Amino acid sequence: MQECRMDGKVKKQKKHQQKHSGPKAEKKKLKKPGGSVEDERKRNPKAFSVQSAVRMAKTFHRAQDIKTKKHHIPLVDRTPLDPPPVVIVVVGPPKVGKSTLIRCLIKNFTRQKLGDICGPVTIVSGKKRRLTFMECNNDINTMIDLAKVADLVLMLIDASFGFEMETFEFLNICQVHGFPRIMGVLTHLDSFKNNKSLRKTKKNLKHRFWTEVYQGAKLFYLSGMVYGEYQTQEVKNLGRFISVMKFRPLVWQTSHPYVLVDRMEDLTDPEKVRTDPKCDRTVSLYGYLRGAHLKNKGQVHVPGVGDFQVSDVNFLPDPCPLPDAQKKRALNEKERLLYAPMAGVGGVVYDKDAVYIDLPASHVNQLQEEVHPTTELVQSLIETHATLDTKMAASKVSLFSGSATLDPADISEQTRERERLEEECVWDPTTQRERRKVIFTEKEEEDDVSGESDSEEDDSEGSDQANDEDEPSQVEAGRKAKAAGGAPPEKKQKVEAEAGRTESSAEMPAFADSEDDLEMSEEEGDAGTPGDSGHSSEEEDDPTEYECGATEDLWKKHSERECEEEEEEQGSLRWKEGLQQKAAEAFLRQQEAAPNLRKLVYGSVVEVQEPEEEEEELGGLFRVSRPQKSKKVQANAPDCSHFKPDNHHNWDVEEMLDSIRDCFVTGKWEEGQDAATLLRQDEELYGDFEDLQTGEVHMSQTENAEDDDDEEEEIQVKMDDEEVQKNKRLEKKRRLKERFDADYDDDDATYFDDLKEEMQKQAELNRAAFQDMDDESRVQYEGFRPGMYIRVEICSLPCEFVKNFDPHYPIILGGLGSSEGNIGFLQMRLKKHRWYNRILKTKDPLIFSLGWRRFQTIPLYHIEDHNGRHRLLKYTPQHMHCGASIWGPITPQGSGFLAVQSVTGSKATFRIAATGVVLDLDKSVTIVKKLKLIGYPFKIFKNTCFVKGMFNTVLEVAKFEGASVQTVSGIRGQIKKALSSPTGAFRATFEDRLLMSDIVFLRSWYPVSVPQLYNPVTSLLLPAGQKDSWSGMRTLGQLKHDLGIRNQPKADSLYKPIVRAKRHFNPLHVPKELQKALPFKSKPKQQQPKGRTPRDLQRPSVIREPHERKVAALLHALSTVHNYTRKKAHTVQHAKHKEFLQQKEKDEEAKLKRQREAKKKLYRVMGQMDQKKQRSSLTGATKDD
Amino acid sequence: MPRVLSTAANFSTLFFVFVLPSFLAVLPPPTPPSLPPSPLANVSSCTNTRGCLPTPATNNNNMASGLMYDGCNFFRQRLVLSTLSGKNVKIKNIRSRDDEPGLRDFEASFIRLLDKVTNGSRIEINQTGTVLFYQPGLLYGGSVEHDCNPQRSVGYYLEALLMLAPFMKTPLKATLRGVTNDPTDPTVDLLKSTAVPLMKKFGIDGEAFDLKVVKRGMAPGGGGEVVFTCPVHKTIRPVQLTEPGKIKRIRGVAYSVRVSPQMGNRIVESARSILNQFLPDIYIYTDHMKGANSGKSPGFGLTLVAETLNGCFLSAEMSSTPQGQGDPVLPEDLGRNCAKLLLEEVYRGGCVDSSNQSLALLLMTLGQQDVSKVLLGPLSPYTMEFLRHIRDFFQIMFKIEVQKPLDDERKGGDKVLMTCVGVGYSNISKTVK
């Protein structure tokens, strides 16, 4: 199949066609006369009966097992209706063809050519799917970051070379951070000349790939290049694979919002940058939101930069929208959009601070040459920008006019220039400043608008009052508002400050009209840009504050006791009475008015901080220290959750009682639930039945009535009536079916089915809950939903982020959960990677990738003892899991992590040092290491012993009283009491008597603290081209190596030649008694050599005379000869004797043979005789006798 | 495991002595704190950690996101939400204009309780006690005993504990001693009969989930004892409580301690006289505790709970005025008033009664990233502030829809339908093995 696809044409096998007519079909029919299982059962019941109960149970069990194995924990489907583009990360070692593949795919989908692939490229690939391509370079930082956001990984493998380390590293990274879909792509297949070796390589690579990913993982083959591109048909096939692929939801990705940034703008004030080039930058980042809902003002982590508070989030119109839902097969050219701002391609983009025009509808004409003019337009825009910037006259109109003056004659010339320029412009900070210029004008405009609105607000207070009069309930409030005279709120404050006593009365009307004020501003907010209503925050907040006060006051009014206390506090209460009255009324009004409740609770969208500042500054030099009862009292009121009852309700009155009558089961029920209705329905369903015993037919009453009706009715309305009847029947049928389903279907439903159904319901509810709201208000409730194109503004980014910006490196905004911004101790389960060629040392810094983050920290390795104690390890075990404790960011338990020693450069060896999972989060750790305290006995009594040298003071001993001690030889004991002198000595008792040479030790466990180093890897801040050279804290080994420090080894640890003294053993002494008793064999012999014979026993040596010597020599010679002859004779004799023996044996044998023959003869004769005898005896005794 | 001890010098001051966990640590003899003239004028700062040296919590990455508040009102809300969200909180101007500025004893006691159930929290209080800085630690749980300050009843402490208990590292078993019933705070009986079943709706369940009144102690003397146990939960289920259903029965407890046992019966009689107009299924238990279980002060009271067909609980309660504070109350009046309070509560309606609104909203917020809906009666001021706090701490806003009763319906006043999407909170304290 693979081969087929490789060729580009999928051959379809011809299917078997069954005959429907003709002789063959007839034959078939005859052969199988509708033999169903049912029939067979009837024909051969034995074959279908239970043969063996055990076997049946087994098959059933197995079937159930298989069924249950297929189950996964059902999850609520939280995918949005219009999902964000699928992130496709193209990974591979350098020079394997990543950019080429992306280019080909983009060309395949959009018919556009892209030069440099900078940053993410988003395209519309189909009616329902968009794709974002991202190239992953060889930097391990990039690989880690992209593995966390990828939905699909295209893993390019150079088949001519085989697998490279990067591939395996990336696979391992993926395994740790949730496994996205991985598709392998083999390239450079054209380098194989031999077809057989090609096939073999493919197979080998495929099987290795399968072991890494899963059996049967898709591996795609790109056979060769044609004019620097992959073959069109193959790319098309790959594109098809991609566009129908399904993705599994990954836990981390679905529980965290994240953005793969595809556009970046620097919003910092250029003046600030000019004066202080290293000032913190305000930057807006754009991209599709993915994963979960993003809340405004949340925390995000930018991998490679750090953690930041989001200062603002907006959603923008989708720059690369899906086509409108129309019933058609394919996309037309206009809908094949491409959006890649970092690569300088995209549509017209409007957003909060600027208008960007990039390549509008560049794809209308397919030809490549046609693209240039449009890029040129952008370039010209940029160019004009620059000139305007220098002229300090920035305005949009002139901007366009500038572009309009462009001479079409020198297009071609400019094209070339600008192409070069465009590449630069991405990096150039001047361009960014230029862009900001547009922002600046925008902002000015905004300011103007805000100013206007302010004044508008002021003006419109009068009209506001008019509005009030419309509502009869608010007349009073309106009157009070007139008293206030529509003064702006700041002035109100001043009035308060100036007047001592009257101020309070002025405060009241301000409060009374406050609600209207609020409403007004809210309306404005709706009309204008609701997200940016910061300018009117004060006016809005103040009333809210007062309203809180109002509600609070209301509450207070009912708690009379408290009121009395306040009376004492405040002295005069007359004005306050009135206030409370008003407050109560206002509160009730708000309770009634539906939309006000939201405002009552949340005010407007803005924060509630500013008014405080205002107050502090009040009065210029002097600060008025007035009690400010209304507010402060509320802020310091008793904290109580009781909701005091409304005194308006008098529960003695019958009407009041009636008003809650239906809350009880005794009250009136709803139409659908009323017992009478239900009964009637039941009757309709089950009304007609025939009593089988009596044969009586009961008809339901309603039907009878209907029948009667029918009879009464005229034929004119027959048609309608039939319709009604039909509907009724249908309704009845439906109800019956429902009832039946409810009765019988439930038996089959398992727990799993129920759970799944529940999840399904929840998913539907999630979709429906905010469906009919506009996005503006919807984002406030549920946050920004995935799939939106958002703009995230972040203040105080380091300037290096902008300065050293490189679009080839991904910028990711990873949203953090509520407490994931904090730092604490993490306890993890860790295992050294089996391919990493060294073990890891405790307290050596290590770079972790955990959650969104990459950071360096100092882990402590430990192992859990059988009693739950965490014992420190010096090194990680070779092939075992161990615990690791680090000081790092709080990340939910169960998150996987990986560790590397360094992220610098690329080494030949495998870089991933360890992998593992977070087990526990805490604010403290409980790792201990063993500590042996050694002491020496200095006085020994029987079993008691005085030990010195273990402690230094009496106090220390006191802490360890009762602790168990031990000697090296294994005698156990206990510390009893400290001695007065020497200090630190103590009395101890042992189970046996000690020797002075014994060493006493106390085994104790000493808590170890985890070093609090948390050093985020800020690789994105490094200058372009050096981003893969981040280096943090060095390990001790590296430090020593770099500084040339060598440890002075301990003298005792050095190896020396081993000199062994010769051993002497004492002689074995056997007691005399024993010796006597021993048998001679075992008796000790005189083994020792004889001592020197004493002189008196020595015999003199004999010295022969020469003659004697001759005689002796002759004798010796003779005897030698004699010996020789004798020996010779002996041998001869021996041989003869042997011969003789042989002869004898032969004779013997012959003799025996003879004897045997003779015996045989004899026995035959004897036998014959016997036979004769017998025969004669049988015939008669005549012969014998 | 060495643990940092926290020793109380006196109730109004927080004074902590650290014992270094090193075995060689020299423990100086504990010197009694020299009390300055003002009882609250004592700088106190405490960090509680289990098994580790107290370290200044430094954030390497300049993102100590803190919130600032004014005044001591909603004190518990702020600290509880801070603990759950992990955000620092600073409360200024605590009774700064008051004659007796600073934190009260019961607030100090509350802080101490929070300190007991957490690990690594950091609390700083200034000289006068008017500024509190709280950096939350992780919820630890375990077996906790606490002597609650009798200025407020155990309900004050328990309300916060109910919110925190499911998110501990180890299952919580809290023994709280003090005033079990007083008129200001929700009593233990009320929480037992409404908050506990409410939490069960959110999936917080198990046989270990229990609230037991061992001893009853009335204000002002106290002397009661409550045991609250709660298992640990990783996530909270989203709920749809939009239909309260009709009230099927009313139950209640009429308790009396150190008074005549007849008081209970008198209360029951009077309460029934009003409630019987609506429902026949009313049963009010009389709970008279004697001897050691009766606390230190006399008193009586009534807790009424209405249960609906859909398993929602509405409650009302009333206690006798504490001994020596205000006019004594007749048990008949108390019974009648309490019954009227219940009617008021029924009038307000909703699926959650008014005192547990904030608990329900919190659990909705902490749910999965799914839509939860709860129908409430009119929002109490406390709940409104709680909603604002939830927005501050979790950036969650509720969709608030007012449901007006139909003309022919006789089901009380306006209802409020609260809708929110949970933050997807998961218990980060729990250990995975």
Tab-separated table of N, CA, C and O in Angstrom, chain A residues 641-644, chain B residues 159 162-163 185-199 201-202 241 244 247 251 302-308 311-318 338 341-362 374-384 415-416 418:
chain	number	residue	atom	x	y	z
A	641	SER	N	-22.023	36.272	57.426
A	641	SER	CA	-22.649	35.804	56.187
A	641	SER	C	-24.170	35.771	56.273
A	641	SER	O	-24.824	35.452	55.307
A	642	HIS	N	-24.715	36.091	57.419
A	642	HIS	CA	-26.168	36.065	57.559
A	642	HIS	C	-26.814	37.124	56.694
A	642	HIS	O	-26.312	38.226	56.581
A	643	PHE	N	-27.894	36.764	56.090
A	643	PHE	CA	-28.657	37.723	55.297
A	643	PHE	C	-29.899	38.062	56.100
A	643	PHE	O	-30.796	37.247	56.234
A	644	LYS	N	-29.882	39.234	56.641
A	644	LYS	CA	-30.987	39.586	57.535
A	644	LYS	C	-32.278	39.722	56.731
A	644	LYS	O	-32.267	40.195	55.603
B	159	GLU	N	-17.331	28.006	58.498
B	159	GLU	CA	-17.707	28.437	57.145
B	159	GLU	C	-16.487	28.490	56.246
B	159	GLU	O	-16.528	28.061	55.092
B	162	LEU	N	-15.095	24.899	55.658
B	162	LEU	CA	-15.870	24.137	54.678
B	162	LEU	C	-15.376	24.420	53.268
B	162	LEU	O	-15.343	23.562	52.409
B	163	MET	N	-14.991	25.668	53.053
B	163	MET	CA	-14.517	26.049	51.727
B	163	MET	C	-13.148	25.458	51.430
B	163	MET	O	-12.819	25.168	50.284
B	185	ASP	N	-23.697	34.363	63.930
B	185	ASP	CA	-23.157	33.531	62.863
B	185	ASP	C	-24.056	32.332	62.620
B	185	ASP	O	-24.837	31.959	63.485
B	186	PRO	N	-23.906	31.732	61.441
B	186	PRO	CA	-24.634	30.482	61.216
B	186	PRO	C	-24.202	29.434	62.246
B	186	PRO	O	-23.000	29.276	62.482
B	187	THR	N	-25.147	28.782	62.806
B	187	THR	CA	-24.792	27.810	63.828
B	187	THR	C	-24.322	26.521	63.175
B	187	THR	O	-24.465	26.319	61.981
B	188	VAL	N	-23.743	25.688	64.004
B	188	VAL	CA	-23.213	24.423	63.513
B	188	VAL	C	-24.346	23.561	62.956
B	188	VAL	O	-24.193	22.894	61.938
B	189	ASP	N	-25.504	23.616	63.606
B	189	ASP	CA	-26.646	22.802	63.156
B	189	ASP	C	-27.078	23.219	61.762
B	189	ASP	O	-27.394	22.386	60.922
B	190	LEU	N	-27.045	24.527	61.531
B	190	LEU	CA	-27.456	25.027	60.228
B	190	LEU	C	-26.497	24.547	59.145
B	190	LEU	O	-26.902	24.077	58.091
B	191	LEU	N	-25.208	24.640	59.440
B	191	LEU	CA	-24.215	24.223	58.460
B	191	LEU	C	-24.308	22.724	58.213
B	191	LEU	O	-24.164	22.262	57.091
B	192	LYS	N	-24.584	22.015	59.288
B	192	LYS	CA	-24.683	20.565	59.156
B	192	LYS	C	-25.854	20.180	58.257
B	192	LYS	O	-25.758	19.267	57.443
B	193	SER	N	-26.926	20.910	58.393
B	193	SER	CA	-28.115	20.503	57.651
B	193	SER	C	-28.230	21.150	56.272
B	193	SER	O	-29.015	20.694	55.454
B	194	THR	N	-27.458	22.183	55.997
B	194	THR	CA	-27.559	22.793	54.668
B	194	THR	C	-26.252	22.759	53.889
B	194	THR	O	-26.240	22.382	52.726
B	195	ALA	N	-25.166	23.144	54.541
B	195	ALA	CA	-23.905	23.232	53.798
B	195	ALA	C	-23.400	21.855	53.403
B	195	ALA	O	-22.894	21.659	52.299
B	196	VAL	N	-23.561	20.892	54.299
B	196	VAL	CA	-23.031	19.553	54.024
B	196	VAL	C	-23.756	18.908	52.836
B	196	VAL	O	-23.101	18.445	51.909
B	197	PRO	N	-25.115	18.911	52.828
B	197	PRO	CA	-25.759	18.365	51.621
B	197	PRO	C	-25.474	19.169	50.355
B	197	PRO	O	-25.431	18.614	49.261
B	198	LEU	N	-25.249	20.454	50.517
B	198	LEU	CA	-24.916	21.276	49.345
B	198	LEU	C	-23.594	20.831	48.757
B	198	LEU	O	-23.444	20.675	47.548
B	199	MET	N	-22.630	20.601	49.635
B	199	MET	CA	-21.316	20.186	49.146
B	199	MET	C	-21.391	18.811	48.501
B	199	MET	O	-20.632	18.506	47.585
B	201	LYS	N	-23.668	17.811	46.654
B	201	LYS	CA	-24.116	18.013	45.276
B	201	LYS	C	-22.933	18.279	44.360
B	201	LYS	O	-23.004	18.050	43.158
B	202	PHE	N	-21.868	18.799	44.895
B	202	PHE	CA	-20.698	19.115	44.093
B	202	PHE	C	-19.721	17.945	44.035
B	202	PHE	O	-18.592	18.099	43.616
B	241	LEU	N	-28.130	23.415	39.244
B	241	LEU	CA	-29.202	23.466	40.236
B	241	LEU	C	-30.139	24.597	39.840
B	241	LEU	O	-30.065	25.691	40.375
B	244	PRO	N	-35.449	24.222	42.019
B	244	PRO	CA	-35.426	23.836	43.434
B	244	PRO	C	-36.446	22.747	43.777
B	244	PRO	O	-36.223	21.974	44.691
B	247	ILE	N	-41.168	22.032	48.286
B	247	ILE	CA	-40.737	21.606	49.616
B	247	ILE	C	-41.586	20.432	50.063
B	247	ILE	O	-42.816	20.506	50.065
B	251	ARG	N	-37.774	19.825	58.598
B	251	ARG	CA	-37.178	19.210	59.787
B	251	ARG	C	-36.540	20.317	60.615
B	251	ARG	O	-36.306	21.429	60.126
B	302	LEU	N	-33.473	27.335	67.794
B	302	LEU	CA	-34.174	26.474	66.855
B	302	LEU	C	-33.513	26.607	65.470
B	302	LEU	O	-33.152	27.696	65.045
B	303	THR	N	-33.341	25.489	64.843
B	303	THR	CA	-32.884	25.478	63.457
B	303	THR	C	-33.923	24.740	62.639
B	303	THR	O	-34.286	23.615	62.980
B	304	LEU	N	-34.395	25.355	61.591
B	304	LEU	CA	-35.412	24.736	60.739
B	304	LEU	C	-34.838	24.536	59.340
B	304	LEU	O	-34.137	25.413	58.824
B	305	VAL	N	-35.113	23.389	58.777
B	305	VAL	CA	-34.632	23.090	57.434
B	305	VAL	C	-35.781	22.573	56.599
B	305	VAL	O	-36.475	21.644	56.999
B	306	ALA	N	-35.970	23.187	55.449
B	306	ALA	CA	-37.002	22.718	54.526
B	306	ALA	C	-36.320	21.982	53.395
B	306	ALA	O	-35.415	22.523	52.755
B	307	GLU	N	-36.746	20.749	53.181
B	307	GLU	CA	-36.132	19.967	52.110
B	307	GLU	C	-37.086	19.890	50.930
B	307	GLU	O	-38.275	19.633	51.096
B	308	THR	N	-36.540	20.110	49.744
B	308	THR	CA	-37.396	20.071	48.560
B	308	THR	C	-37.297	18.708	47.889
B	308	THR	O	-36.458	17.884	48.248
B	311	GLY	N	-33.952	17.831	46.472
B	311	GLY	CA	-32.821	17.731	47.390
B	311	GLY	C	-32.150	19.047	47.683
B	311	GLY	O	-30.951	19.084	47.935
B	312	CYS	N	-32.884	20.136	47.628
B	312	CYS	CA	-32.327	21.416	48.042
B	312	CYS	C	-32.796	21.711	49.458
B	312	CYS	O	-33.863	21.269	49.875
B	313	PHE	N	-31.981	22.446	50.163
B	313	PHE	CA	-32.280	22.692	51.572
B	313	PHE	C	-32.325	24.181	51.836
B	313	PHE	O	-31.378	24.896	51.504
B	314	LEU	N	-33.414	24.629	52.420
B	314	LEU	CA	-33.525	26.021	52.833
B	314	LEU	C	-33.653	26.022	54.345
B	314	LEU	O	-34.327	25.163	54.904
B	315	SER	N	-33.000	26.961	54.954
B	315	SER	CA	-32.979	26.865	56.409
B	315	SER	C	-33.139	28.232	57.054
B	315	SER	O	-32.928	29.266	56.433
B	316	ALA	N	-33.520	28.162	58.298
B	316	ALA	CA	-33.602	29.367	59.110
B	316	ALA	C	-33.272	28.978	60.530
B	316	ALA	O	-33.426	27.821	60.914
B	317	GLU	N	-32.789	29.934	61.273
B	317	GLU	CA	-32.432	29.586	62.649
B	317	GLU	C	-32.549	30.816	63.532
B	317	GLU	O	-32.563	31.944	63.058
B	318	MET	N	-32.631	30.530	64.776
B	318	MET	CA	-32.700	31.624	65.737
B	318	MET	C	-32.203	31.095	67.077
B	318	MET	O	-32.525	29.969	67.457
B	338	CYS	N	-38.692	32.182	64.271
B	338	CYS	CA	-37.844	31.321	63.452
B	338	CYS	C	-38.647	30.747	62.304
B	338	CYS	O	-38.169	30.686	61.169
B	341	LEU	N	-38.931	33.273	59.812
B	341	LEU	CA	-37.657	33.392	59.091
B	341	LEU	C	-37.566	32.338	57.993
B	341	LEU	O	-37.074	32.605	56.894
B	342	LEU	N	-38.053	31.158	58.323
B	342	LEU	CA	-38.025	30.095	57.317
B	342	LEU	C	-38.930	30.453	56.149
B	342	LEU	O	-38.586	30.240	54.993
B	343	LEU	N	-40.084	31.042	56.489
B	343	LEU	CA	-40.979	31.466	55.416
B	343	LEU	C	-40.314	32.537	54.551
B	343	LEU	O	-40.441	32.540	53.339
B	344	GLU	N	-39.602	33.398	55.218
B	344	GLU	CA	-38.853	34.434	54.498
B	344	GLU	C	-37.846	33.789	53.557
B	344	GLU	O	-37.685	34.183	52.403
B	345	GLU	N	-37.200	32.770	54.079
B	345	GLU	CA	-36.192	32.068	53.287
B	345	GLU	C	-36.850	31.372	52.093
B	345	GLU	O	-36.321	31.370	50.989
B	346	VAL	N	-38.013	30.824	52.351
B	346	VAL	CA	-38.759	30.170	51.272
B	346	VAL	C	-39.188	31.217	50.251
B	346	VAL	O	-39.162	30.982	49.048
B	347	TYR	N	-39.559	32.386	50.748
B	347	TYR	CA	-39.942	33.475	49.854
B	347	TYR	C	-38.777	33.857	48.947
B	347	TYR	O	-38.921	34.043	47.752
B	348	ARG	N	-37.609	33.936	49.543
B	348	ARG	CA	-36.416	34.228	48.739
B	348	ARG	C	-36.167	33.092	47.755
B	348	ARG	O	-35.850	33.315	46.605
B	349	GLY	N	-36.293	31.903	48.247
B	349	GLY	CA	-36.245	30.721	47.372
B	349	GLY	C	-34.866	30.405	46.841
B	349	GLY	O	-33.853	30.763	47.441
B	350	GLY	N	-34.841	29.758	45.712
B	350	GLY	CA	-33.582	29.319	45.124
B	350	GLY	C	-33.220	27.927	45.581
B	350	GLY	O	-33.924	27.313	46.377
B	351	CYS	N	-32.140	27.429	45.026
B	351	CYS	CA	-31.714	26.081	45.369
B	351	CYS	C	-30.757	26.071	46.538
B	351	CYS	O	-30.428	25.017	47.071
B	352	VAL	N	-30.258	27.230	46.892
B	352	VAL	CA	-29.309	27.313	47.988
B	352	VAL	C	-29.808	28.392	48.929
B	352	VAL	O	-30.258	29.442	48.477
B	353	ASP	N	-29.740	28.128	50.193
B	353	ASP	CA	-30.270	29.138	51.110
B	353	ASP	C	-29.280	30.281	51.271
B	353	ASP	O	-28.119	30.196	50.885
B	354	SER	N	-29.767	31.368	51.833
B	354	SER	CA	-29.030	32.628	51.734
B	354	SER	C	-27.680	32.584	52.422
B	354	SER	O	-26.750	33.263	51.996
B	355	SER	N	-27.547	31.784	53.456
B	355	SER	CA	-26.265	31.814	54.157
B	355	SER	C	-25.212	30.966	53.460
B	355	SER	O	-24.033	31.094	53.743
B	356	ASN	N	-25.624	30.102	52.532
B	356	ASN	CA	-24.648	29.256	51.842
B	356	ASN	C	-24.405	29.678	50.406
B	356	ASN	O	-23.761	28.965	49.655
B	357	GLN	N	-24.927	30.839	50.055
B	357	GLN	CA	-24.762	31.295	48.675
B	357	GLN	C	-23.303	31.352	48.272
B	357	GLN	O	-22.902	30.872	47.206
B	358	SER	N	-22.503	31.898	49.169
B	358	SER	CA	-21.101	32.085	48.794
B	358	SER	C	-20.386	30.746	48.653
B	358	SER	O	-19.541	30.594	47.774
B	359	LEU	N	-20.750	29.792	49.488
B	359	LEU	CA	-20.131	28.462	49.378
B	359	LEU	C	-20.447	27.834	48.028
B	359	LEU	O	-19.568	27.307	47.340
B	360	ALA	N	-21.716	27.943	47.641
B	360	ALA	CA	-22.119	27.366	46.362
B	360	ALA	C	-21.391	28.054	45.215
B	360	ALA	O	-20.895	27.398	44.300
B	361	LEU	N	-21.277	29.370	45.302
B	361	LEU	CA	-20.624	30.102	44.219
B	361	LEU	C	-19.145	29.764	44.150
B	361	LEU	O	-18.566	29.645	43.069
B	362	LEU	N	-18.547	29.571	45.309
B	362	LEU	CA	-17.132	29.222	45.317
B	362	LEU	C	-16.907	27.861	44.660
B	362	LEU	O	-16.017	27.691	43.832
B	374	VAL	N	-26.674	27.827	39.050
B	374	VAL	CA	-27.349	27.702	40.330
B	374	VAL	C	-28.399	28.790	40.416
B	374	VAL	O	-28.152	29.941	40.046
B	375	LEU	N	-29.555	28.404	40.875
B	375	LEU	CA	-30.619	29.384	41.089
B	375	LEU	C	-30.579	29.815	42.546
B	375	LEU	O	-30.629	28.976	43.445
B	376	LEU	N	-30.453	31.104	42.748
B	376	LEU	CA	-30.389	31.619	44.109
B	376	LEU	C	-31.560	32.559	44.359
B	376	LEU	O	-32.210	33.027	43.423
B	377	GLY	N	-31.770	32.825	45.622
B	377	GLY	CA	-32.689	33.896	45.985
B	377	GLY	C	-31.956	35.210	45.781
B	377	GLY	O	-30.888	35.240	45.187
B	378	PRO	N	-32.494	36.311	46.253
B	378	PRO	CA	-31.771	37.578	46.125
B	378	PRO	C	-30.396	37.474	46.776
B	378	PRO	O	-30.224	36.825	47.800
B	379	LEU	N	-29.431	38.095	46.144
B	379	LEU	CA	-28.065	37.987	46.642
B	379	LEU	C	-27.908	38.803	47.914
B	379	LEU	O	-28.330	39.954	47.975
B	380	SER	N	-27.281	38.214	48.877
B	380	SER	CA	-27.020	38.948	50.113
B	380	SER	C	-25.802	39.837	49.896
B	380	SER	O	-24.995	39.581	49.001
B	381	PRO	N	-25.663	40.886	50.672
B	381	PRO	CA	-24.507	41.784	50.522
B	381	PRO	C	-23.194	41.020	50.649
B	381	PRO	O	-22.226	41.307	49.943
B	382	TYR	N	-23.209	40.032	51.524
B	382	TYR	CA	-22.015	39.220	51.721
B	382	TYR	C	-21.674	38.484	50.427
B	382	TYR	O	-20.519	38.430	50.000
B	383	THR	N	-22.686	37.949	49.778
B	383	THR	CA	-22.470	37.218	48.524
B	383	THR	C	-21.991	38.141	47.425
B	383	THR	O	-21.132	37.787	46.636
B	384	MET	N	-22.555	39.339	47.406
B	384	MET	CA	-22.142	40.285	46.377
B	384	MET	C	-20.660	40.594	46.504
B	384	MET	O	-19.923	40.615	45.523
B	415	LYS	N	-35.886	35.497	41.694
B	415	LYS	CA	-34.777	34.565	41.837
B	415	LYS	C	-33.651	35.045	40.932
B	415	LYS	O	-33.870	35.782	39.976
B	416	VAL	N	-32.486	34.595	41.247
B	416	VAL	CA	-31.322	34.984	40.458
B	416	VAL	C	-30.658	33.718	39.951
B	416	VAL	O	-30.305	32.836	40.739
B	418	MET	N	-27.492	32.151	38.527
B	418	MET	CA	-26.060	32.431	38.407
B	418	MET	C	-25.439	31.381	37.493
B	418	MET	O	-25.607	30.191	37.714
